[in-house]
Coordinates of C-alpha atoms in Angstrom, one line a residue:
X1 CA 11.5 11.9 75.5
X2 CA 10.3 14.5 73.0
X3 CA 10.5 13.3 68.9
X4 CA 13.5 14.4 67.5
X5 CA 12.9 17.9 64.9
X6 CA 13.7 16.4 61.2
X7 CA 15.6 18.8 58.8
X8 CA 12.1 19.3 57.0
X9 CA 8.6 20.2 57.2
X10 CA 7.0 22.8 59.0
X11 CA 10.0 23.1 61.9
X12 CA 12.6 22.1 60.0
X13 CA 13.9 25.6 58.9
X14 CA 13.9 26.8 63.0
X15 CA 15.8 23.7 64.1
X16 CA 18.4 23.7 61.3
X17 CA 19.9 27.3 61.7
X18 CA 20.7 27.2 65.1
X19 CA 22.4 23.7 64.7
X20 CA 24.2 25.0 61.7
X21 CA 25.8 27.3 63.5
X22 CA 26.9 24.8 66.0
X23 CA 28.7 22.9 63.0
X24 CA 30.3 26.3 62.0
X25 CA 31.5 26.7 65.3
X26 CA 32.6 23.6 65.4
X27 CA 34.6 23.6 62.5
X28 CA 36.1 26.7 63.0
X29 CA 36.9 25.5 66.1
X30 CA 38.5 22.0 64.7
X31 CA 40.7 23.9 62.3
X32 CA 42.1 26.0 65.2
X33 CA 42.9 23.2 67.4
X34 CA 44.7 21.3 64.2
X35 CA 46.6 24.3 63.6
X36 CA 48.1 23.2 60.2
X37 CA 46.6 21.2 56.5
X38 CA 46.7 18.0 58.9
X39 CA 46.7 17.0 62.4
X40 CA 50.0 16.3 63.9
X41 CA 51.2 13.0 65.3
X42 CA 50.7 10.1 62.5
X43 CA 48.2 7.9 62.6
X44 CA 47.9 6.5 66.0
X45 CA 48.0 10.1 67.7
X46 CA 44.7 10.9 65.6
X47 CA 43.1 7.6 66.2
X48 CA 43.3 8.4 69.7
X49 CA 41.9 11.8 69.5
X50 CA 38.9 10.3 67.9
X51 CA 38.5 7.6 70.3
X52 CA 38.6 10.2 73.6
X53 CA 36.1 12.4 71.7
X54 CA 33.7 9.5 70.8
X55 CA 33.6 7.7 73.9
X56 CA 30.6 5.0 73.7
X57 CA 29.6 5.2 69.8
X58 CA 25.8 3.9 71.3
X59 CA 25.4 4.9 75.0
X60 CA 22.4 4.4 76.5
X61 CA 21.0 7.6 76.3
X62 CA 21.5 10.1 73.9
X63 CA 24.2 13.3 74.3
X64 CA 22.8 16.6 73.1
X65 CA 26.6 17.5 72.4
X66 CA 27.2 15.1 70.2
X67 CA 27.1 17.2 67.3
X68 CA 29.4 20.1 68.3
X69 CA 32.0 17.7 69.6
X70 CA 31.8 15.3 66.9
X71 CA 32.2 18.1 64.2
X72 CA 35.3 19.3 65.8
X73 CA 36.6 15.9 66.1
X74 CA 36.2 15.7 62.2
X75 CA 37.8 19.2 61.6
X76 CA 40.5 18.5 63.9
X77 CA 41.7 15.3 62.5
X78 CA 41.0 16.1 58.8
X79 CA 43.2 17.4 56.2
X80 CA 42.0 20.2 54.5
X81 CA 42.2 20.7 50.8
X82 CA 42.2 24.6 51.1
X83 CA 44.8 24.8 53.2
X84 CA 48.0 26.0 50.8
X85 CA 50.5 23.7 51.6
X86 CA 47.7 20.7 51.2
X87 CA 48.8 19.7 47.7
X88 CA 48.9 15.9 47.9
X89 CA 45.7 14.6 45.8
X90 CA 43.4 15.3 43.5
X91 CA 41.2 16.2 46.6
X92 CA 39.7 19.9 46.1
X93 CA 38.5 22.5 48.4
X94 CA 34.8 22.5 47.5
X95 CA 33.0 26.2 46.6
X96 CA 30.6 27.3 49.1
X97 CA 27.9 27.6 47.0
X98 CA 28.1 24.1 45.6
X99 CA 28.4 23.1 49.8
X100 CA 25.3 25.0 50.5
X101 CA 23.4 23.6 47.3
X102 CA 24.2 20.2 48.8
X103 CA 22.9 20.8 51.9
X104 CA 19.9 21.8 50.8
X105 CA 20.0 18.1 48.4
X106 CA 20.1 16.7 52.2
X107 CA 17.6 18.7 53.3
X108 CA 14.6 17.7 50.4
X109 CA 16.5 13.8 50.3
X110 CA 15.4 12.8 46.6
X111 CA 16.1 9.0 46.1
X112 CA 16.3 9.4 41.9
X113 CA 15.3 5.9 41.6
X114 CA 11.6 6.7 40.6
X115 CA 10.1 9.9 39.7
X116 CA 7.7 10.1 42.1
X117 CA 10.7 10.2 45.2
X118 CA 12.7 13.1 42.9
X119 CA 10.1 14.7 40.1
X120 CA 12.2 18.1 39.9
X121 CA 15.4 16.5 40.5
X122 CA 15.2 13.8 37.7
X123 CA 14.2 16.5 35.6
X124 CA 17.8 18.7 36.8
X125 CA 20.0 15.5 36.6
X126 CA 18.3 14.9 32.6
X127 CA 19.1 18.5 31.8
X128 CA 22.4 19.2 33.5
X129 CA 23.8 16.3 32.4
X130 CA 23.2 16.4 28.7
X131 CA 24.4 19.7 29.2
X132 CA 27.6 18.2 30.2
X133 CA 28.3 15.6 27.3
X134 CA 27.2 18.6 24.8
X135 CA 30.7 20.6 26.4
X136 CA 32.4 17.1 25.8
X137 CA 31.4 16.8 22.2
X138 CA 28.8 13.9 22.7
X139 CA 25.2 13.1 23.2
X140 CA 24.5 12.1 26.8
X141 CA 26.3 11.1 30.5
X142 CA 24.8 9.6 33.7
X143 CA 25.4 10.6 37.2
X144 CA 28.0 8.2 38.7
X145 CA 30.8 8.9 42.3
X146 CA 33.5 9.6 40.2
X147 CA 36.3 8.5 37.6
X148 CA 36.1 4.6 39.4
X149 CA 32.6 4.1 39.1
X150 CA 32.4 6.1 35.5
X151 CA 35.2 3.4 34.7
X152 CA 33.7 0.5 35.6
X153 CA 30.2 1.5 34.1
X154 CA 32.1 2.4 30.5
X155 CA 33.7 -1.3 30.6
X156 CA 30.0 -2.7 31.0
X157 CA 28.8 -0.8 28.4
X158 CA 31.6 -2.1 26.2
X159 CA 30.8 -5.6 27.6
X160 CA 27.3 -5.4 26.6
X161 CA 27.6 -4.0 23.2
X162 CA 30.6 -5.9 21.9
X163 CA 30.5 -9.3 23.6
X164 CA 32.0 -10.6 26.6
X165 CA 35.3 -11.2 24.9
X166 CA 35.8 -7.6 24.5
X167 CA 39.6 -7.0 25.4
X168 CA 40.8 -4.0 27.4
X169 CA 43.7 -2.6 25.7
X170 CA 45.2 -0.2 28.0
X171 CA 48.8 2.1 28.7
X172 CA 50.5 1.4 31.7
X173 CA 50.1 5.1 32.6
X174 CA 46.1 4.1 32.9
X175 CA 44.2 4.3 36.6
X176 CA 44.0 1.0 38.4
X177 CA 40.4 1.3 38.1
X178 CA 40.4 0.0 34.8
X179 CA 42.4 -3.4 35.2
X180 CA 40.2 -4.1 38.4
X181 CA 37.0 -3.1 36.6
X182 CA 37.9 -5.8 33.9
X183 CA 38.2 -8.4 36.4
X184 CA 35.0 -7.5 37.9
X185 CA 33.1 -8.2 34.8
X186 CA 34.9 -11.1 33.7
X187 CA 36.3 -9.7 31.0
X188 CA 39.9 -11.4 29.3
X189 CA 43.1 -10.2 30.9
X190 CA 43.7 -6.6 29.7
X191 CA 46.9 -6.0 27.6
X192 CA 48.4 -3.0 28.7
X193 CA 51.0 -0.7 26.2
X194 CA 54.0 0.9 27.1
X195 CA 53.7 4.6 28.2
X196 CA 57.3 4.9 28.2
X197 CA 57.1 9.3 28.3
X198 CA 54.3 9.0 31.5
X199 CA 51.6 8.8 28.1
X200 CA 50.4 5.8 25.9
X201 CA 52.5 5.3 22.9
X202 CA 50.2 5.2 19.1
X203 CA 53.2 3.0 17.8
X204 CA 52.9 0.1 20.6
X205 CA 49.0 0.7 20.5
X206 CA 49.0 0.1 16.9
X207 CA 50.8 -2.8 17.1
X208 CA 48.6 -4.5 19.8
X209 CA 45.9 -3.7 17.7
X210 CA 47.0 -5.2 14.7
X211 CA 48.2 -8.8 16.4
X212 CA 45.5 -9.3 19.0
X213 CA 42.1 -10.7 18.2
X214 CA 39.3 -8.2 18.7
X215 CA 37.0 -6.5 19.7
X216 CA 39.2 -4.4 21.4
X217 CA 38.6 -1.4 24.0
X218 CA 41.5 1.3 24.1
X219 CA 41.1 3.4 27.4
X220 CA 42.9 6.5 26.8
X221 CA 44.0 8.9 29.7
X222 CA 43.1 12.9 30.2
X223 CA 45.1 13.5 33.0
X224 CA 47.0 10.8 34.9
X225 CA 47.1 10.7 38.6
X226 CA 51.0 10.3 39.2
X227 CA 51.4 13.4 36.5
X228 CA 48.5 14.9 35.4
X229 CA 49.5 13.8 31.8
X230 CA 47.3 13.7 28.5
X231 CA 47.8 10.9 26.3
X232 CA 47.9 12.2 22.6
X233 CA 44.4 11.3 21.7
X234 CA 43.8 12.7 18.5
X235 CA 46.4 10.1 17.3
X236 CA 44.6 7.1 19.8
X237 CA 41.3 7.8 18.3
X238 CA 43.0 7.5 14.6
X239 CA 44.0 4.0 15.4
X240 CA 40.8 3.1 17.1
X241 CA 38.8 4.2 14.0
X242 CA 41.3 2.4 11.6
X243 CA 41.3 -0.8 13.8
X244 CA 37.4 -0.5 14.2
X245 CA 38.3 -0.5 18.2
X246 CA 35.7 1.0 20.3
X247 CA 37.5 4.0 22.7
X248 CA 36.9 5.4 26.1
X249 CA 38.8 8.0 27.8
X250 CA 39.3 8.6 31.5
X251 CA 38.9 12.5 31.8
X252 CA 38.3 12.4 35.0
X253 CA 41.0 14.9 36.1
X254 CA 41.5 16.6 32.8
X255 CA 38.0 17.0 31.6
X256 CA 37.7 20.4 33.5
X257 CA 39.6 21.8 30.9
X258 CA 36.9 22.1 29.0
X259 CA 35.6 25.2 30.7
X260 CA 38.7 27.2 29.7
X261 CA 39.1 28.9 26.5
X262 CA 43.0 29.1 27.1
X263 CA 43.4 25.1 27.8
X264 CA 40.3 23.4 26.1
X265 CA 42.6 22.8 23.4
X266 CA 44.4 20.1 25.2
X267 CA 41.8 17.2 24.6
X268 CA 41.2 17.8 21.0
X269 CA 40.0 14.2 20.3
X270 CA 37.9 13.7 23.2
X271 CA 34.7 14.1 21.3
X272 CA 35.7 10.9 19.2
X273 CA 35.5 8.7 22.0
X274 CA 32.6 6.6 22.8
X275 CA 32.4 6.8 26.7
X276 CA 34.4 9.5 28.5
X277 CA 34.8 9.5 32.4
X278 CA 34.3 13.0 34.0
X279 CA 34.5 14.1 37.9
X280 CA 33.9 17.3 38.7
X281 CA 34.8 16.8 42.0
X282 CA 38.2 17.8 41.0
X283 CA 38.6 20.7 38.5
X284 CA 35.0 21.4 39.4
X285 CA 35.2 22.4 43.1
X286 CA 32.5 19.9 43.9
X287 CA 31.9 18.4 47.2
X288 CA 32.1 14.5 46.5
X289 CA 30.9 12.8 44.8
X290 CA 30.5 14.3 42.0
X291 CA 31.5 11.9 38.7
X292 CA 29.7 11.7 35.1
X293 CA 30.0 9.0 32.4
X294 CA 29.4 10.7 28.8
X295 CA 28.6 8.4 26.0
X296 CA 28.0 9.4 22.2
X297 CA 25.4 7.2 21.3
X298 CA 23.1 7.2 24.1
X299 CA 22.1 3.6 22.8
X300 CA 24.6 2.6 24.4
X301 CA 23.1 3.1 27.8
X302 CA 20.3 1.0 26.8
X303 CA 22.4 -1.9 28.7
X304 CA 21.5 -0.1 31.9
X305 CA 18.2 -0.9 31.5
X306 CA 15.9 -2.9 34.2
X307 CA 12.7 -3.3 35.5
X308 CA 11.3 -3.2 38.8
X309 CA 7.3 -3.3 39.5
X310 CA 7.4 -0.4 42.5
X311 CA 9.4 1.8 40.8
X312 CA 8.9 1.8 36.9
X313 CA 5.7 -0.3 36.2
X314 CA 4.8 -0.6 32.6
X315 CA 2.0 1.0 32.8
X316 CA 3.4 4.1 34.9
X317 CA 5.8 4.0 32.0
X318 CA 3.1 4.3 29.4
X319 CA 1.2 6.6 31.3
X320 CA 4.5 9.0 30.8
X321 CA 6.1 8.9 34.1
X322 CA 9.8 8.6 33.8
X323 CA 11.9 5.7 34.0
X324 CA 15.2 6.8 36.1
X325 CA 16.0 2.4 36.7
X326 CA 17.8 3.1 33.3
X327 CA 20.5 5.8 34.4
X328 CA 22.7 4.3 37.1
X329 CA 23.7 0.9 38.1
X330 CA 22.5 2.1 41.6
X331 CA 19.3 2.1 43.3
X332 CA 18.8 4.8 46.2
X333 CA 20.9 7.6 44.9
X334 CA 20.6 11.5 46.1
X335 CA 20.9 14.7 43.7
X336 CA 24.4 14.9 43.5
X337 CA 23.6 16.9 40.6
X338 CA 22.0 20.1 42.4
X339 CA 25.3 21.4 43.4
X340 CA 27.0 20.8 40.1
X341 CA 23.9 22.8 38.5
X342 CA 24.1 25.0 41.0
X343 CA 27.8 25.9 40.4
X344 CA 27.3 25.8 36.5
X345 CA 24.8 28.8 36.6
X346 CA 26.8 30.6 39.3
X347 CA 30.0 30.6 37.6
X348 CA 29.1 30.2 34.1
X349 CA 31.8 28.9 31.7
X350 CA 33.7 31.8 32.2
X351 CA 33.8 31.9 35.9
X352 CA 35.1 27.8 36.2
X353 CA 37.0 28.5 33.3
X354 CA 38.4 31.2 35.3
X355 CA 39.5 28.9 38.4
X356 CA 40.9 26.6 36.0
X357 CA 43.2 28.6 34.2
X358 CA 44.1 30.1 37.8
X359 CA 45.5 27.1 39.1
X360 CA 46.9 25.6 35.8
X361 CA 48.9 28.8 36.1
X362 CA 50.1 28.2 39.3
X363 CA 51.3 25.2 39.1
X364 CA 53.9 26.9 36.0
X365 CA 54.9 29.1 38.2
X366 CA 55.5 26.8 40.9
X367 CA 57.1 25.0 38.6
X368 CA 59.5 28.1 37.8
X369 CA 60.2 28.2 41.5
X370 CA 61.6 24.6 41.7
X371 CA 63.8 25.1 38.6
X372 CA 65.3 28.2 40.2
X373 CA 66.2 26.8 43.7
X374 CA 69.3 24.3 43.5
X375 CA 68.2 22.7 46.3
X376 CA 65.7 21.1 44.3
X377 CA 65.0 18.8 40.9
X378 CA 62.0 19.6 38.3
X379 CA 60.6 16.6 36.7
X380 CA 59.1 18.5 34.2
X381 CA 56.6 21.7 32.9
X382 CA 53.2 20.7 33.7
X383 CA 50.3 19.7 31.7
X384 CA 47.8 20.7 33.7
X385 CA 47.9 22.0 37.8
X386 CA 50.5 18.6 38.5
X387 CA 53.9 19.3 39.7
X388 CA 56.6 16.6 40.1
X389 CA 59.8 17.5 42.1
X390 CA 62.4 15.7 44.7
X391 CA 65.3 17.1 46.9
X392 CA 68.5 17.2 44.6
X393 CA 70.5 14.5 44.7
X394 CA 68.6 12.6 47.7
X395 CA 67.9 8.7 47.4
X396 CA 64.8 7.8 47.0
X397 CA 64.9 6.7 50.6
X398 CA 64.8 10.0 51.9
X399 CA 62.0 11.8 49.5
X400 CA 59.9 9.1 51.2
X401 CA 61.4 9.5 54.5
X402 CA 60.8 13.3 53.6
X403 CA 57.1 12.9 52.6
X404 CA 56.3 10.7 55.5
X405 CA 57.9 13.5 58.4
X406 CA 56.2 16.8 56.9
X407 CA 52.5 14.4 57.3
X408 CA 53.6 13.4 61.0
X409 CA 54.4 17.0 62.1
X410 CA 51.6 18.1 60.2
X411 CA 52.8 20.5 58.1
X412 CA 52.0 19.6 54.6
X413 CA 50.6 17.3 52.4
X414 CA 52.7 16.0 49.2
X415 CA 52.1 13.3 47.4
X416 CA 54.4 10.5 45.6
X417 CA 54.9 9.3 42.7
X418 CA 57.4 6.8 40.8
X419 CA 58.6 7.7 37.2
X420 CA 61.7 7.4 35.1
X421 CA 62.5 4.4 37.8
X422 CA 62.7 7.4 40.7
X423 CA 60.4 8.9 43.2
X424 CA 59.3 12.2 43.3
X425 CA 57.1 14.5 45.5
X426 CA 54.0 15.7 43.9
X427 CA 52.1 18.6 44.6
X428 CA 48.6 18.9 42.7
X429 CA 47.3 22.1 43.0
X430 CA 43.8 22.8 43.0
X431 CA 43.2 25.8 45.4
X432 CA 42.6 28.4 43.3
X433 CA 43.5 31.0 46.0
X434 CA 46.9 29.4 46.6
X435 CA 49.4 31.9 46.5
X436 CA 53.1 32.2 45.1
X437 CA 54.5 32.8 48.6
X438 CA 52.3 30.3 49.9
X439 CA 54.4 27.7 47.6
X440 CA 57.7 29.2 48.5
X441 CA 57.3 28.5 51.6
X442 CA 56.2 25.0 51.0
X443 CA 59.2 24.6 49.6
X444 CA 61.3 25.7 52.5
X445 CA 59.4 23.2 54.6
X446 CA 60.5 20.5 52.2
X447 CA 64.0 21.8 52.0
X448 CA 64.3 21.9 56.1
X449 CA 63.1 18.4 56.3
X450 CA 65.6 17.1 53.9
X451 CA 68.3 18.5 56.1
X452 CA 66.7 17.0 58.9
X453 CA 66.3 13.4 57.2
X454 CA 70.2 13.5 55.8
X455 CA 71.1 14.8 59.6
X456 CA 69.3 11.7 61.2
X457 CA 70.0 9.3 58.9
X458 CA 74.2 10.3 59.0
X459 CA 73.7 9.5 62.7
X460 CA 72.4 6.4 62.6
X461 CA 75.0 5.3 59.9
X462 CA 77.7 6.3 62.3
X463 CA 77.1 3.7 65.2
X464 CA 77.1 1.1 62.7
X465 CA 80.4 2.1 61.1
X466 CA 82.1 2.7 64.6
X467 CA 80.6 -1.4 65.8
X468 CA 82.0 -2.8 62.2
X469 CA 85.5 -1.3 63.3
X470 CA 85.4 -2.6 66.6
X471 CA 84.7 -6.3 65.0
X472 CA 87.2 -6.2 62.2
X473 CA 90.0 -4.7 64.7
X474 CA 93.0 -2.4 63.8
X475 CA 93.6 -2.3 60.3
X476 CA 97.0 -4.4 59.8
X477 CA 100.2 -2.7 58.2

């Protein structure tokens, strides 16, 4: 049996173009045979799809198909975020140029653990990302997999420069990453403030502040996930400065507005906070992960800090070769940063600012649709590409019910969410080359499956009503 060809070295460029365009075959192939933004039949249908196509996961000698049928199995059983009426997350269709860049990161495999597994890419990640917190309005970020991990890192940092008694203080619009993350580290059960408008109210954050015993770490929100909501962080940071509270701000969604001229405006206040979560694998068109913790006084990741004899001896330190121990709480970790720098001198501010302001303003005008069809309810104007609507006058019952049939057939992807004590469908939009009609006919899908939910769900009240009458008897007179 002949060595298998690696992806580099001397072959590697021959072997890789003819398999790449078995994978392109493949996933055109996938996309065909799905038909839709996701494979029809629930969840059992697809596991079975997967389980015919996979046969023996280790067989006893290798299949030289493996990666043509494997690859269509994936397309055919994924959803697919650039797929219109595939609106349910914040789960973007990545750019092809940020796609390539990261094949070419798998290709070269930097570990950026030690310089001397990643010299030019350390030097990328140090450049791009300072880059990054500069847009933000601070001094530095690290590399992390997204808003979760940037999270959990800005809690630590909190940990270890205020104590562990350090108390999250947090609305009750915040991501569940930051209750679980304090947990994690031990830290005192986190009091969490009213949002009672989808946002963190100042006045109930003010008064936590002044009755609880510090130190104290607000968490504001740039973008929620149920609504895509900004908390009003000019005012936040105010009472964080007044109540010496240190402040970190989950931007993870949100903080691509910064590339737009027309929208930037909207997280005034952001440069005042002390960490900030960003994830460009959302308004950023990455391929995940993609996820950045900012901090303004790079002191602060100090904490991060450690020391292992093969990869940062003191003496290699000395001699002026860098220290990359001291930028993530990982070990082995590959140049997620290529593609974002990659994409950054592609586009330019301009051109992501472009994308951004393109699907911010679809989602108004989507927004404008929903208003003018009857058939439907708005929740409200969006803040950023988040859109929140439900079937008029439907139970909640039946926007699940909804939801859950468009998934089985396939036919689109919406999301849920529960405010104001209801549930609504949400559609996050983040396809930039979504168009009007494209939405318009979303809605007609959601509209026909309401009818057919109502339909089914009359006829299986009417059984029950005809068996009650049987039991009770005729009414007397």
């Amino acid at each position: 049996m002949s060595t298998p060809s690696l992806a580099s070295g001397p072959e590697g460029r021959d072997t890789l173009r003819p398999l790449l365009d078995t994978v392109l075959d493949a996933l055109e192939a996938g996309a065909h045979a799905r038909g839709g933004p996701l494979p029809a039949g629930g969840p059992d249908a697809v596991t079975a799809r997967v389980h015919a196509a996979v046969g023996d996961v280790l067989p006893q000698d290798g299949d030289p198909d493996a990666l043509r049928v494997l690859v269509h199995a994936l397309a055919e059983g994924s959803a697919d975020p650039a797929h219109p009426h595939c609106a349910a997350h914040l789960h973007c269709p990545p750019l092809a140029v940020a796609t390539a860049a990261d094949l070419a990161a798998s290709v070269l495999n930097p570990s950026l653990d030690s310089w001397d597994q990643a010299p030019a890419a350390s030097a990328l990640e140090a450049l791009v990302t300072r880059a990054l917190a500069r847009q933000a309005g601070v001094a530095d970020a690290v590399v992390t997999t997204g808003g979760t991990e940037s999270n959990h890192l800005a809690l630590l940092l909190a940990r270890e420069r205020h104590g562990p008694g350090v108390r999250l203080v947090c609305g009750e619009n915040a991501h569940h990453s930051l209750p679980r993350a304090a947990w994690l580290l031990g830290l005192p059960d986190p009091v969490v403030v009213p949002a009672p408008a989808g946002t963190l109210d100042p006045a109930a954050l003010d008064e936590a502040l002044t009755t609880l015993p510090g130190p104290h770490l607000v968490a504001a929100t740039a973008g929620t996930t149920d609504a895509g909501l900004i908390d009003p962080l000019p005012e936040i940071a105010a009472l964080c400065t007044a109540h010496r509270a240190r402040l970190h701000i989950d931007a993870a969604y949100g903080g691509g507005l910064l590339f737009s001229d027309r929208h930037r405006e909207r997280l005034a206040g952001l440069e005042r906070a002390h960490s900030i979560a960003l994830d460009l694998h959302k308004l950023g068109w990455q391929p995940v992960a993609a996820g950045l913790l900012a901090v303004r006084h790079p002191r602060d990741l100090a904490a991060l800090r450690h020391h292992a004899a093969y990869l940062n001896a003191d003496d290699d330190t000395a001699a002026g070769l860098p220290d990359l121990l001291g930028r993530s709480l990982r070990t082995t970790r590959r140049p997620d940063i290529l593609k974002v720098a990659v994409t950054l001198k592609s586009l330019g501010r301009s051109g992501l600012g472009a994308l951004v302001d393109q699907v911010c303003g679809r989602a108004g005008e989507f927004a404008d649709l929903v208003q003018n069809r009857p058939a439907f309810e708005l929740h409200d104007r969006p803040t950023i590409s988040t859109v929140l609507f439900r079937p008029a006058h439907a139970t909640d019952d039946t926007v699940a019910r909804v939801r859950r049939s468009l998934l089985h057939q396939g036919r689109a992807v919406l999301g849920r969410a529960r405010l104001d004590g209801r549930l609504w469908l949400k559609a996050t939009l983040l396809n930039p080359d979504t168009r009007l009609a494209d939405l318009a006919a979303l809605l007609t899908l959601v509209e026909e499956a309401t009818e057919t939910v109502t339909e089914e769900a009359e006829k299986a009240v009417a059984p029950a009503e005809e068996a009650d009458a049987l039991v009770e008897g005729p009414t007397p007179r």
